[in-house]
Short mmCIF file of C-alpha atoms in Angstrom, two decimals:
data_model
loop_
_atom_site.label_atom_id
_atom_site.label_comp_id
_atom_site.label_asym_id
_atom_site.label_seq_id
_atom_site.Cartn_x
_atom_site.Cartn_y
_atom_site.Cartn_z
CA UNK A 160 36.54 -30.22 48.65
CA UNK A 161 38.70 -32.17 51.32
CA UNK A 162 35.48 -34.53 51.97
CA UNK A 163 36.20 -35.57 48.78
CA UNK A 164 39.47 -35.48 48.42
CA UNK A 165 39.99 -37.78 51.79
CA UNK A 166 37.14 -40.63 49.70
CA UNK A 167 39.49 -40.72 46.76
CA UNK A 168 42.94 -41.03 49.31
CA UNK A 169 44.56 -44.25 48.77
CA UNK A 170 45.93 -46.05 51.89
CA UNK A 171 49.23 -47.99 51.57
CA UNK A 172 49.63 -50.96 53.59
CA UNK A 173 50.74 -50.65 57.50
CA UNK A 174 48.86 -46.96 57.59
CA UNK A 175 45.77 -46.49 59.99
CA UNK A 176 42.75 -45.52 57.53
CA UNK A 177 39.76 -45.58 60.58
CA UNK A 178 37.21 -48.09 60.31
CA UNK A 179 35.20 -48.96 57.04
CA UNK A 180 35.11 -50.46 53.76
CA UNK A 181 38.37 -50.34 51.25
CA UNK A 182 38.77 -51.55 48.19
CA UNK A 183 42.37 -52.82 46.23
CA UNK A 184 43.24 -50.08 43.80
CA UNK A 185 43.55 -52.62 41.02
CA UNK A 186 41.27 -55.59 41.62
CA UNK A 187 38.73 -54.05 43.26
CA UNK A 188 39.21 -56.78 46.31
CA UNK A 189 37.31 -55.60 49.65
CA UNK A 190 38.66 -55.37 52.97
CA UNK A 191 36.55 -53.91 56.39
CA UNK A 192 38.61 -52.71 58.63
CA UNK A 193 38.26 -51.67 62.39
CA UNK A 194 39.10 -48.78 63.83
CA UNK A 195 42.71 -50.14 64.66
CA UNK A 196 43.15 -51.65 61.70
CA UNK A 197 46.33 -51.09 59.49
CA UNK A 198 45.62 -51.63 55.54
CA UNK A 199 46.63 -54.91 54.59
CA UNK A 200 48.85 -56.15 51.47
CA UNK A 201 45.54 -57.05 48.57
CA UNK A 202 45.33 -60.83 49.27
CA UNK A 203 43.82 -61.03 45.96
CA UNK A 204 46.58 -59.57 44.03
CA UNK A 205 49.42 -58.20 46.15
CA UNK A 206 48.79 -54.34 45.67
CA UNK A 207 49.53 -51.97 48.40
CA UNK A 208 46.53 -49.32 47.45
CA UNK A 209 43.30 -49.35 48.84
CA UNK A 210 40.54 -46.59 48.31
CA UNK A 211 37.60 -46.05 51.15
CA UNK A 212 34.50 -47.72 49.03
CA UNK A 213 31.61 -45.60 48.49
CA UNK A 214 28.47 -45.93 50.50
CA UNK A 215 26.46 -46.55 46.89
CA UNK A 216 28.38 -49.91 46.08
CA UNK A 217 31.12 -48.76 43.82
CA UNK A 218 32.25 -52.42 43.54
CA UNK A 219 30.16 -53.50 40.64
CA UNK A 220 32.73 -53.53 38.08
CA UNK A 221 35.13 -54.65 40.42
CA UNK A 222 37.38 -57.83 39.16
CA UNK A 223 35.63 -61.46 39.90
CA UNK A 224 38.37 -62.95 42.03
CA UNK A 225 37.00 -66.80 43.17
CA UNK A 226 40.44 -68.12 41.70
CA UNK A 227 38.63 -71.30 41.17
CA UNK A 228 38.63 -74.37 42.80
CA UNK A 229 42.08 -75.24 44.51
CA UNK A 230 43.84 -78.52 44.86
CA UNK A 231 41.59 -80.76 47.66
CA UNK A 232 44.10 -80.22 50.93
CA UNK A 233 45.64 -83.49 52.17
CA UNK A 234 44.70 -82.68 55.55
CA UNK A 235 40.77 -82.90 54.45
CA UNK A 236 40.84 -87.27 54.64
CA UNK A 237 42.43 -87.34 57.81
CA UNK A 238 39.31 -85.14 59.44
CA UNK A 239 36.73 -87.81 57.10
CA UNK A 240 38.20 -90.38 58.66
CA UNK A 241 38.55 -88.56 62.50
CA UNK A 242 34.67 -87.99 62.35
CA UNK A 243 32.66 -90.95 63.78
CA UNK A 244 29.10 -89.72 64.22
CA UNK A 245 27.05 -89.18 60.70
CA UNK A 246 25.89 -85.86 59.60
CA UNK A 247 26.96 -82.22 57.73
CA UNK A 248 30.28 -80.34 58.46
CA UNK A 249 32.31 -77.26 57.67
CA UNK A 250 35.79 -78.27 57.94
CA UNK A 251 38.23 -75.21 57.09
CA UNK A 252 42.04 -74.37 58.09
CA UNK A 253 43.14 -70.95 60.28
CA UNK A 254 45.66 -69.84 62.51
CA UNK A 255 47.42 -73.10 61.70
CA UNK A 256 44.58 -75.57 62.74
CA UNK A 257 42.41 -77.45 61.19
CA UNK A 258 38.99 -76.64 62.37
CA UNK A 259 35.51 -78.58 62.01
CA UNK A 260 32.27 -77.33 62.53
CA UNK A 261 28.88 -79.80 62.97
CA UNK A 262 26.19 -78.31 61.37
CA UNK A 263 22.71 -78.11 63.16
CA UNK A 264 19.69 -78.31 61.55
CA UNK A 265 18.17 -74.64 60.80
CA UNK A 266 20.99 -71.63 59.96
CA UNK A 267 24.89 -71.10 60.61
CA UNK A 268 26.24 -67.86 60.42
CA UNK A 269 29.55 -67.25 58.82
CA UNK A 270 31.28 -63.97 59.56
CA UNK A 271 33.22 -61.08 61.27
CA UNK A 272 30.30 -60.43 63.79
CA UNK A 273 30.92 -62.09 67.02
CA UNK A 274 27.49 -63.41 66.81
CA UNK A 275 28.31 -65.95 64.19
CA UNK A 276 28.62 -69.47 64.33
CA UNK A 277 32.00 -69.61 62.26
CA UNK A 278 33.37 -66.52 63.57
CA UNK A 279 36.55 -64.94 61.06
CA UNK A 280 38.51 -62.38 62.78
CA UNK A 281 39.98 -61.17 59.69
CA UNK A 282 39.55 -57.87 57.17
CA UNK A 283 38.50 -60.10 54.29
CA UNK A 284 35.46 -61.18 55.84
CA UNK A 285 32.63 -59.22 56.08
CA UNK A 286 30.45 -59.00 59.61
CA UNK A 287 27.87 -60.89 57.66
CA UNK A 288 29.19 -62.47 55.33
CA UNK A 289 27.41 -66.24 54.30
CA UNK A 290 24.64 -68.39 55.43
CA UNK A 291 24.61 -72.50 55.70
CA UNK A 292 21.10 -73.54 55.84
CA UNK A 293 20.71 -77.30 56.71
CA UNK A 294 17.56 -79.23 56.70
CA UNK A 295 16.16 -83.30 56.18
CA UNK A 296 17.37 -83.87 52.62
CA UNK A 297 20.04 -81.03 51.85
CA UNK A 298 21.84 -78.08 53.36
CA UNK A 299 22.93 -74.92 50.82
CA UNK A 300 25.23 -71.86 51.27
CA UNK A 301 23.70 -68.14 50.89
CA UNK A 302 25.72 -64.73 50.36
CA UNK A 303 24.88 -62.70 53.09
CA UNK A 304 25.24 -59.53 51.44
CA UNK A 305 29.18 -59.72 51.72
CA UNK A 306 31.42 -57.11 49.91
CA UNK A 307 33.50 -60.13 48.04
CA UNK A 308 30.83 -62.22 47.60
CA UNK A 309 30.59 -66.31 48.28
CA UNK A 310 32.41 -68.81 45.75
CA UNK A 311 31.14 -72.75 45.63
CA UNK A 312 33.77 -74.59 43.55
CA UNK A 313 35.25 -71.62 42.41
CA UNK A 314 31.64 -69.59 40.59
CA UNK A 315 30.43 -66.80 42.60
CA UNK A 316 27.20 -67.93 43.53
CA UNK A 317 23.73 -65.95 45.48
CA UNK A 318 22.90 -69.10 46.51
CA UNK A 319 23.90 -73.02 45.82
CA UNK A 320 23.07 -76.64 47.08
CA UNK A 321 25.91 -78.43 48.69
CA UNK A 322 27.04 -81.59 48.01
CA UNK A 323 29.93 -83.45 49.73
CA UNK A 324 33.44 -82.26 49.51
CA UNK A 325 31.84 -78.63 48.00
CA UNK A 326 34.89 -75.63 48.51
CA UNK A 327 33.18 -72.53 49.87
CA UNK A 328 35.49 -69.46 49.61
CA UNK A 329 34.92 -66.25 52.33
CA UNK A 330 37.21 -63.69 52.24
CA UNK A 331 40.25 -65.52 51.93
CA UNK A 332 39.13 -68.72 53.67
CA UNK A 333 38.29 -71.81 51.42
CA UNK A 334 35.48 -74.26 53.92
CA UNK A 335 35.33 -77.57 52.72
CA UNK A 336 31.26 -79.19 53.10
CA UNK A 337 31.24 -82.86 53.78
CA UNK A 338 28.85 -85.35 54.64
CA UNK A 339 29.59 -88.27 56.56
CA UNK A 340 27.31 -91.43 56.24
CA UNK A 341 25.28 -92.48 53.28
CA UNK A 342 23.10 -90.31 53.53
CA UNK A 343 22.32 -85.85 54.78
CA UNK A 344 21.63 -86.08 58.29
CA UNK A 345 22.14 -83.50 60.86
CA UNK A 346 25.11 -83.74 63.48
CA UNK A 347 23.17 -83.24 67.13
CA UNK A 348 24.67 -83.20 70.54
CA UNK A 349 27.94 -82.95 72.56
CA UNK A 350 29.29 -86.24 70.94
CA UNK A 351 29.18 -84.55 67.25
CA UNK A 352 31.43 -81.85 68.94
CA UNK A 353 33.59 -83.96 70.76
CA UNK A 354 34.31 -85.87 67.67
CA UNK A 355 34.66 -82.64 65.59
CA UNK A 356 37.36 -81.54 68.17
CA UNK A 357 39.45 -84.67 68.14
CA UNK A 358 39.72 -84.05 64.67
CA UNK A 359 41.67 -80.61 65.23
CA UNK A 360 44.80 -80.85 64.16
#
């Protein structure tokens, strides 16, 4: 009786709830928390109850929560304009900064794991959470079996084919795709970082 009274528990923001899956009382929004984690405010909706999620996906009827596609940021010209070596990028804001990634031909891994490329320290994200494939002639995003799913352009999507200035939404991250040059071509080397970097803000 108390295993199953503890699944149903709902955790209030600022409590410790162990580490594991939760999802928003009233949207059905997904967090994964750490151990030390404290349950977070819904970012989806605001609501300060979370449930543990159930091991058998309880999520399916959960609220669709992409928002749709946002306003394009002003900051997102000013990093165009920064970049002076041709190929794909992520270009996304966190922690303040604008931060852009050149993409290499083959996978990039987007998640909570420390083993991805674009690396989210944040309960919103799942460990593995999206894939960027790039290759000659086009580059698309993939769900990686998230909890709250990957949005292109505001549609939840399995997967999708990019195409310049595409908003990809993790967690609650929006990544902007561009391509710089006329045409797809893969950014190689140090000088595709270096250029990436000076366009930190």
């Amino acid at each position: 009786m108390d295993r199953w009274a503890t699944k149903s528990q709902a955790f209030r923001p600022g409590t410790l709830a162990g580490a594991g899956s939760f999802r928003c009382d009233v949207c059905g929004f997904a967090v994964a928390l750490h151990e030390l984690d404290e349950i977070p405010a819904c970012p989806h909706c605001g609501n300060g109850r979370f449930k543990r999620s159930s091991i058998f996906g309880d999520h399916a009827d959960a609220e669709p929560w992409g928002g749709g596609r946002t306003e394009r940021p002003d900051w997102l010209d000013e990093v165009r304009d920064a970049l002076a070596t041709d190929g794909d990028y992520l270009a996304y804001r966190a922690d303040d900064r604008v931060h852009v990634v050149p993409l290499q031909e083959g996978w990039t891994r987007i998640g909570r794991s420390m083993a991805a490329h674009v690396h989210f320290d944040d309960p919103t994200i799942s460990r593995r959470h999206a894939l960027v494939h790039c290759e000659e002639g086009g580059s698309r995003v993939l769900d990686d079996r998230s909890l709250n799913g990957v949005f292109v352009n505001g549609e939840r999507i399995e997967w999708h084919s990019l195409e310049d200035g595409d908003e990809i939404l993790v967690g609650r991250f929006r990544l902007y795709f561009m391509t710089v040059g006329g045409t797809q071509k893969r950014a190689h080397g140090t000088q595709a970082g270096a250029r990436a970097e000076s366009a930190v803000r």
